[in-house]
mmCIF file of C-alpha atoms and ligand atoms in Angstrom:
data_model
loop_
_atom_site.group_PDB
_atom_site.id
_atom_site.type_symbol
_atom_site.label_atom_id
_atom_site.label_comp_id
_atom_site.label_asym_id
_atom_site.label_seq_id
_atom_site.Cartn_x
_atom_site.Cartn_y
_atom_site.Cartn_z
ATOM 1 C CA UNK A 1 257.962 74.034 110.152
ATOM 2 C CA UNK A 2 256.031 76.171 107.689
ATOM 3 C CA UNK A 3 255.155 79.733 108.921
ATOM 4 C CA UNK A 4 251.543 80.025 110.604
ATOM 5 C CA UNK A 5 250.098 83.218 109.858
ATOM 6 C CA UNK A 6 246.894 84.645 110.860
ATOM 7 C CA UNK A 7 244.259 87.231 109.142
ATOM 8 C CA UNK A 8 241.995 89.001 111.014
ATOM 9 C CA UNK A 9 240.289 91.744 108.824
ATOM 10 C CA UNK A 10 237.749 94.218 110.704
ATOM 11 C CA UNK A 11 236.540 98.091 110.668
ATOM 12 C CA UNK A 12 237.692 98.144 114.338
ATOM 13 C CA UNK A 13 235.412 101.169 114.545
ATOM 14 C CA UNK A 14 236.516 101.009 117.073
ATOM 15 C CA UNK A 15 238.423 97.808 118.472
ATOM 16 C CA UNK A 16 237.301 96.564 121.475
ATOM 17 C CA UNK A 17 237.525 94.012 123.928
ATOM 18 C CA UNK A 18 235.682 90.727 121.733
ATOM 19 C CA UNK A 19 238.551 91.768 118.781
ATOM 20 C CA UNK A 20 241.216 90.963 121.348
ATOM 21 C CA UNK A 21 240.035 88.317 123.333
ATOM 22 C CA UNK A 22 239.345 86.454 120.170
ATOM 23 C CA UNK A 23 242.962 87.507 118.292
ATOM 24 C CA UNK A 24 244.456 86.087 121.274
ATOM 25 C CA UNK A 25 242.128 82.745 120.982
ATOM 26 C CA UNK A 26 243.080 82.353 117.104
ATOM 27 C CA UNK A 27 246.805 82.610 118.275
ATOM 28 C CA UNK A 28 246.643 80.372 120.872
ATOM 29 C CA UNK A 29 243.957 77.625 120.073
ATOM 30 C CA UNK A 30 245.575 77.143 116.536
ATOM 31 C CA UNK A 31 249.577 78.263 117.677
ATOM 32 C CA UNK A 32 250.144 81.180 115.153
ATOM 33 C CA UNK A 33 252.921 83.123 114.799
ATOM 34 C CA UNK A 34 251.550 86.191 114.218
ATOM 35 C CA UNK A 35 247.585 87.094 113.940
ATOM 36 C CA UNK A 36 247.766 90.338 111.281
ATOM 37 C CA UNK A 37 245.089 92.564 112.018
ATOM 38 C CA UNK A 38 243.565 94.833 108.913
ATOM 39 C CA UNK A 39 241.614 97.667 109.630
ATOM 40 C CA UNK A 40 239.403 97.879 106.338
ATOM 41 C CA UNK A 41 239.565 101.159 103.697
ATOM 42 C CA UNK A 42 237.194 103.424 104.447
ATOM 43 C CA UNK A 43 233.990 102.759 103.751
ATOM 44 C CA UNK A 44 232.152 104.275 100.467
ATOM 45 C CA UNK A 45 228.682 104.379 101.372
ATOM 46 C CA UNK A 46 227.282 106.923 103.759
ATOM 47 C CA UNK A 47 227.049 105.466 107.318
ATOM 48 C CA UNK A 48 225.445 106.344 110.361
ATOM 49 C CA UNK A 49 226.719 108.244 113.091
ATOM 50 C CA UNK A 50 230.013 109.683 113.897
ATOM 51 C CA UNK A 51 232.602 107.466 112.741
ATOM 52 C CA UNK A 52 236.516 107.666 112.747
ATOM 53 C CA UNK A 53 238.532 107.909 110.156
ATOM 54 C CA UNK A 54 240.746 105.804 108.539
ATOM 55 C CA UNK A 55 244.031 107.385 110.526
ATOM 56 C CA UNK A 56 241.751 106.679 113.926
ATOM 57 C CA UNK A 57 241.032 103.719 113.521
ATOM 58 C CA UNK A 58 244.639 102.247 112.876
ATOM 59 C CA UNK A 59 245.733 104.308 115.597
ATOM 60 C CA UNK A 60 243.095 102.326 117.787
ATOM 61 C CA UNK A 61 244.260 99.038 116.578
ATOM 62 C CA UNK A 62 248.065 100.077 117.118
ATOM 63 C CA UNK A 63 247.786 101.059 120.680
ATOM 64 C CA UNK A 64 245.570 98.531 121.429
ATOM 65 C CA UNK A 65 248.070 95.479 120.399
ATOM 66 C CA UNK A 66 251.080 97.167 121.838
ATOM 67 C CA UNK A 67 251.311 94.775 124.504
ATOM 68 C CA UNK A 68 250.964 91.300 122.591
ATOM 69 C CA UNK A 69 253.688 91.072 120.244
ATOM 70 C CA UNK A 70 252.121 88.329 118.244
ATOM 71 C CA UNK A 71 249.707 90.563 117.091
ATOM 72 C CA UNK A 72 250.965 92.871 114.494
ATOM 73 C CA UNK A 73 248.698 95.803 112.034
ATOM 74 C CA UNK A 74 249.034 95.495 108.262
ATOM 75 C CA UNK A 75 247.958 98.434 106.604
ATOM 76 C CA UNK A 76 247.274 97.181 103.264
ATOM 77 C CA UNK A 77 243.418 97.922 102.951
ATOM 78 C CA UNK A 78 243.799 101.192 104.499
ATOM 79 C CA UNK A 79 246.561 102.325 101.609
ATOM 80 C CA UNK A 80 244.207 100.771 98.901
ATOM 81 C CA UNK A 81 243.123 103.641 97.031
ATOM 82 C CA UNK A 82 240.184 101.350 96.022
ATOM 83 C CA UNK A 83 237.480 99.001 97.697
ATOM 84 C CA UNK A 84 239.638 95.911 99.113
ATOM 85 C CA UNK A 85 238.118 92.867 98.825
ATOM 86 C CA UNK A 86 239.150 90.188 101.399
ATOM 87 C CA UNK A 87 239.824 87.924 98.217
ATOM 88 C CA UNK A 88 241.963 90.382 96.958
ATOM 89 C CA UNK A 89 244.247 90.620 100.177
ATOM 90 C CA UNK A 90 244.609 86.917 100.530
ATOM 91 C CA UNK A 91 245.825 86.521 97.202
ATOM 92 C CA UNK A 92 248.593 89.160 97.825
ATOM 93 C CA UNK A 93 248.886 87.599 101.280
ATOM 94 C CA UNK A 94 249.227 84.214 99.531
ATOM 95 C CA UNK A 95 252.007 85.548 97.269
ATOM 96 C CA UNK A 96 254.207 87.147 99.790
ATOM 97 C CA UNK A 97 254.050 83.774 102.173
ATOM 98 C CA UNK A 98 254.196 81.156 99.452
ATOM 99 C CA UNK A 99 252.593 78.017 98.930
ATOM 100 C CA UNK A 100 253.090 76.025 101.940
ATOM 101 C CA UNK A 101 252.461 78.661 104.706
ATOM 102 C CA UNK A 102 249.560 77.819 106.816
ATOM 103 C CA UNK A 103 247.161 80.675 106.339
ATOM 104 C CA UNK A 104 243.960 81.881 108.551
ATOM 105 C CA UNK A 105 241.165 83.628 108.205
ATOM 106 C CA UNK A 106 239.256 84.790 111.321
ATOM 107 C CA UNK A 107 235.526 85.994 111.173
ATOM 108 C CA UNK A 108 233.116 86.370 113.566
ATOM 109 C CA UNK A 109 230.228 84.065 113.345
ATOM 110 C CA UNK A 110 227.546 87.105 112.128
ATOM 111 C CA UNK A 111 230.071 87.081 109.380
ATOM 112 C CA UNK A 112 230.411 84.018 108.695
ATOM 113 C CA UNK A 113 226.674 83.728 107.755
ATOM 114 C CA UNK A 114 227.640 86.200 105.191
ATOM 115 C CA UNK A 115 230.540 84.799 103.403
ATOM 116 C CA UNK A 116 228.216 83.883 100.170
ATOM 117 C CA UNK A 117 227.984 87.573 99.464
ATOM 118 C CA UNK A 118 231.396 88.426 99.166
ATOM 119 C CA UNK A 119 233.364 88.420 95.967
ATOM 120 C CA UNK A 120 234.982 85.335 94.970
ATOM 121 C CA UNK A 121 234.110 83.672 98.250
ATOM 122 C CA UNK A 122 234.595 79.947 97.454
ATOM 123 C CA UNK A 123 238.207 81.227 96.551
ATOM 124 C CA UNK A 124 239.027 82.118 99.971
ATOM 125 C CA UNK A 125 239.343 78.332 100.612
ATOM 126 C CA UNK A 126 241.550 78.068 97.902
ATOM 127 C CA UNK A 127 243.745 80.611 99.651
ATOM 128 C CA UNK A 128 243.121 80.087 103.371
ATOM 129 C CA UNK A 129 242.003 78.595 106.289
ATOM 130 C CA UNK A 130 238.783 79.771 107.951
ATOM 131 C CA UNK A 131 238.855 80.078 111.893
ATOM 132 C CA UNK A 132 234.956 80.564 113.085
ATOM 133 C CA UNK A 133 234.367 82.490 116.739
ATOM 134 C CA UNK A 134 230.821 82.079 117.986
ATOM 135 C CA UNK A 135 229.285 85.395 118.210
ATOM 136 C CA UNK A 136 225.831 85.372 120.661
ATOM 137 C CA UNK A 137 222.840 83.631 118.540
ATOM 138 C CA UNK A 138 225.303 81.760 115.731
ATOM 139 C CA UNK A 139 223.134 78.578 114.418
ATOM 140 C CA UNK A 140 224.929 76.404 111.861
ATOM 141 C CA UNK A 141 221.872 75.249 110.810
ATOM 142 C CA UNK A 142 220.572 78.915 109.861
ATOM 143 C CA UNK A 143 223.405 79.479 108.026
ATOM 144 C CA UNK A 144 222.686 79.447 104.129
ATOM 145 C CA UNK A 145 222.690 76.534 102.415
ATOM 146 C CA UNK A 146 225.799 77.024 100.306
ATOM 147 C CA UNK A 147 227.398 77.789 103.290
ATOM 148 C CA UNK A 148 226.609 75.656 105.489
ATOM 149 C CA UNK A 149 227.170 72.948 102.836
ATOM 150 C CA UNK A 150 231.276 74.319 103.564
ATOM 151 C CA UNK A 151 230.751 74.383 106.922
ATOM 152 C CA UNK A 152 229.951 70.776 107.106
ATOM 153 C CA UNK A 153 232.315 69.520 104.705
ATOM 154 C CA UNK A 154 235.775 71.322 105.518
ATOM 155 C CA UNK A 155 235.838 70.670 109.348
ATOM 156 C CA UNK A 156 238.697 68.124 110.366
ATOM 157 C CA UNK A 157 238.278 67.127 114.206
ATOM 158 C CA UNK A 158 242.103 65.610 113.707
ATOM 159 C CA UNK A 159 243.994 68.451 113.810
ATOM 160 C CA UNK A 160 247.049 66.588 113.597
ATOM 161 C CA UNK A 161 247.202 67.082 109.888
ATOM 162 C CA UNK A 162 247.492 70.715 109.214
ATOM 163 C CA UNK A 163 246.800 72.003 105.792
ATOM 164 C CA UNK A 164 248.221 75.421 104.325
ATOM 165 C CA UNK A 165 244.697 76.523 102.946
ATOM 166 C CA UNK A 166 240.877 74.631 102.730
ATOM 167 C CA UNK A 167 239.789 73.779 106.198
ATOM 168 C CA UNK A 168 237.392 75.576 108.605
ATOM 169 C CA UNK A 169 237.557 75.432 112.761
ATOM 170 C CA UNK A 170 235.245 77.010 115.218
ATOM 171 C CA UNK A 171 237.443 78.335 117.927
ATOM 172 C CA UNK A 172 236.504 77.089 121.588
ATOM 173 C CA UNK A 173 236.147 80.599 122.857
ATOM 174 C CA UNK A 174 232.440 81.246 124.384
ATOM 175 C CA UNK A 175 230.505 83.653 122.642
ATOM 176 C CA UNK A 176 230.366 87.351 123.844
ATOM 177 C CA UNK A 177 227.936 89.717 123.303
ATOM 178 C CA UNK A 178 229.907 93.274 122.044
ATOM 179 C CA UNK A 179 229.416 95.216 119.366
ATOM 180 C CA UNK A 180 231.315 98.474 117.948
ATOM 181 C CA UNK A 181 227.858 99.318 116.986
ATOM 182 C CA UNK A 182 226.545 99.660 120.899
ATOM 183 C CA UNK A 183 230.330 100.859 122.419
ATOM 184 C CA UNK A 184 229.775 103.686 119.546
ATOM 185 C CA UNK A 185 225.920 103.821 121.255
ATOM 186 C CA UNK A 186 227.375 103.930 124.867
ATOM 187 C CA UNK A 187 230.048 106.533 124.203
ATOM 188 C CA UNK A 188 227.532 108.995 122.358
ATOM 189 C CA UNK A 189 225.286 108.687 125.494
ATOM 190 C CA UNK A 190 228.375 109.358 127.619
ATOM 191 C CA UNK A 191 227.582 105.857 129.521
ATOM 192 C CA UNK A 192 230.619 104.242 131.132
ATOM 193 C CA UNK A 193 232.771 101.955 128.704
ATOM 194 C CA UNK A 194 235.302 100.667 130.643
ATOM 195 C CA UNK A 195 236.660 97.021 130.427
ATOM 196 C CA UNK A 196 235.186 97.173 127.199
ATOM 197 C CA UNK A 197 237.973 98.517 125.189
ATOM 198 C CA UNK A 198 242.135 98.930 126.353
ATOM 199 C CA UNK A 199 242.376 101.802 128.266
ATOM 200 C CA UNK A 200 245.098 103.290 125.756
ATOM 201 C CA UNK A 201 242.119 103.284 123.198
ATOM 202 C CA UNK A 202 239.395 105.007 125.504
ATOM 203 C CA UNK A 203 242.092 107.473 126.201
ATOM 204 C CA UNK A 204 242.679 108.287 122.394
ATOM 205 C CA UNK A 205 238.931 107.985 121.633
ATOM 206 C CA UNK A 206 238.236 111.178 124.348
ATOM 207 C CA UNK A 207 241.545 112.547 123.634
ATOM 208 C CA UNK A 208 240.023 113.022 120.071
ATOM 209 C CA UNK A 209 236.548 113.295 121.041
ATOM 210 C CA UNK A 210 235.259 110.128 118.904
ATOM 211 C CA UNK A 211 232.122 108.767 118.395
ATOM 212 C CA UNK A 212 230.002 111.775 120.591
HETATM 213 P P1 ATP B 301 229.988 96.880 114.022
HETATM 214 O O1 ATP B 301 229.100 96.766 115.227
HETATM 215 O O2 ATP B 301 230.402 98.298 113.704
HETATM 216 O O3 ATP B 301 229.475 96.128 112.819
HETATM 217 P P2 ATP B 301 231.792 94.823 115.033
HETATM 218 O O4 ATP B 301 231.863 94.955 116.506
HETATM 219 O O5 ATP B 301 230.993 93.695 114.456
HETATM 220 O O6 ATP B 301 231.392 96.205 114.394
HETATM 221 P P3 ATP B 301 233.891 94.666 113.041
HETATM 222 O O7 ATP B 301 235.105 95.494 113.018
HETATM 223 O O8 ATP B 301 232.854 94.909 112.021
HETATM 224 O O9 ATP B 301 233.280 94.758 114.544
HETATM 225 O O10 ATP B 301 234.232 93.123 113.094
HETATM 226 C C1 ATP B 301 235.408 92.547 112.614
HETATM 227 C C2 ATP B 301 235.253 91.046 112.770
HETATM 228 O O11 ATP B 301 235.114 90.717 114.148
HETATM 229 C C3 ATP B 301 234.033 90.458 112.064
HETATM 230 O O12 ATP B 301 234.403 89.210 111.501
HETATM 231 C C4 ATP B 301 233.043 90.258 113.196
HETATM 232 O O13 ATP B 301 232.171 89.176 112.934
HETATM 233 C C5 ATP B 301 233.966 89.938 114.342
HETATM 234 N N1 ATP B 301 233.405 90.271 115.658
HETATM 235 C C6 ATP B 301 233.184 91.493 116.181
HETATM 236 N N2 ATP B 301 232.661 91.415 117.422
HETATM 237 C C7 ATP B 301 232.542 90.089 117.701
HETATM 238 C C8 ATP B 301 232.052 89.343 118.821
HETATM 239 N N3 ATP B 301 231.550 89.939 119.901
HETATM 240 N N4 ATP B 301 232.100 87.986 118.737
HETATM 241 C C9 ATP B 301 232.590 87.363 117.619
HETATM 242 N N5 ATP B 301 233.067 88.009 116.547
HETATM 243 C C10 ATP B 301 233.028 89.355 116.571
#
């Protein structure tokens, strides 16, 4: 059987509980054999807020798949000396996995109505498959129209017939509503956070004194 390998590309500023819960979906609603997380380069435009750095933030993401061993960190984006382009990492990914490994993309569904802006993005289904979960609010039919024109046309219900790149599934998972945005908000007002993110990663996050 041809290797099943999914990508699941994110800040993680920090990772929290919707990350995991929807890894663990793409693994086991599509039978992976590895989901890849990859914390993004740090960012180049100003942001708001205390942020962590680079180094945090794959710490976060290490400790916080240490128990799941078919989730594994690939530190690509982070050693990019250079703004990485999801494009650009699933044509490297391609490379290293050949032609006929089954390759998957997860994004959230806020991101999903963004795809059109990123570089190369009709490529990406050249390259991979794109796994959808819902995120609170996500209406196909708001999506743009170029999009939404892919989101029509590259579901298969018969999942029988797996393909190594081209195809798009929503994953079953309900929706839930959790942001890195308001756990950044909630630990700068010192309100509690637990069950929200591993307990390994709150521990490092006041270990360091993050986001306060
Ligand atoms: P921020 O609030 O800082 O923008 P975030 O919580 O959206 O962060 P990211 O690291 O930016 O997290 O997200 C990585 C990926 O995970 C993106 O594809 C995003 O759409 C998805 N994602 C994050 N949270 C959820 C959620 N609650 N439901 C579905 N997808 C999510």
């Amino acid at each position: 059987m041809n290797a099943r390998v999914g990508v699941f590309g994110g800040t993680f500023d920090p990772v929290h509980h919707a990350h995991l819960r929807m890894a663990r979906a793409f693994a086991d609603e599509l039978a992976l054999d590895e989901v890849r997380l990859i914390p993004a380069g740090q960012p180049y435009h100003r942001q708001e807020g205390p942020r962590a750095s680079a180094a945090q933030r794959l710490d976060m993401v290490k400790l916080a798949i240490a128990a799941d061993a078919r989730l594994t960190v690939d530190e690509r984006e982070i050693r990019r000396h250079r703004p990485a382009y999801t494009v650009d990492t699933l044509r490297e990914l391609r490379a290293e996995l050949g032609a006929a490994a089954e390759l998957w993309f997860l994004v959230g569904g806020d991101s999903l109505a963004a795809l059109s802006s990123w570089k190369d993005w009709r490529e990406l289904f050249r390259l991979a498959n794109l796994a959808v979960a819902m995120r609170p609010g996500f209406d196909p039919a708001a999506l743009p129209p170029e999009v939404r024109q892919e989101w029509q046309a590259r579901q298969v219900s018969d999942f029988s017939n797996r393909t190594a790149s081209g195809t798009i599934r929503p994953l079953a998972l309900p929706p839930l509503d959790l942001s890195a945005t308001r756990l950044r908000a909630q630990l700068a007002a010192d309100e509690p956070v637990e069950g929200l993110i591993d307990p390994a990663v709150l521990a490092y996050i006041r270990r360091q004194r993050l986001y306060r």
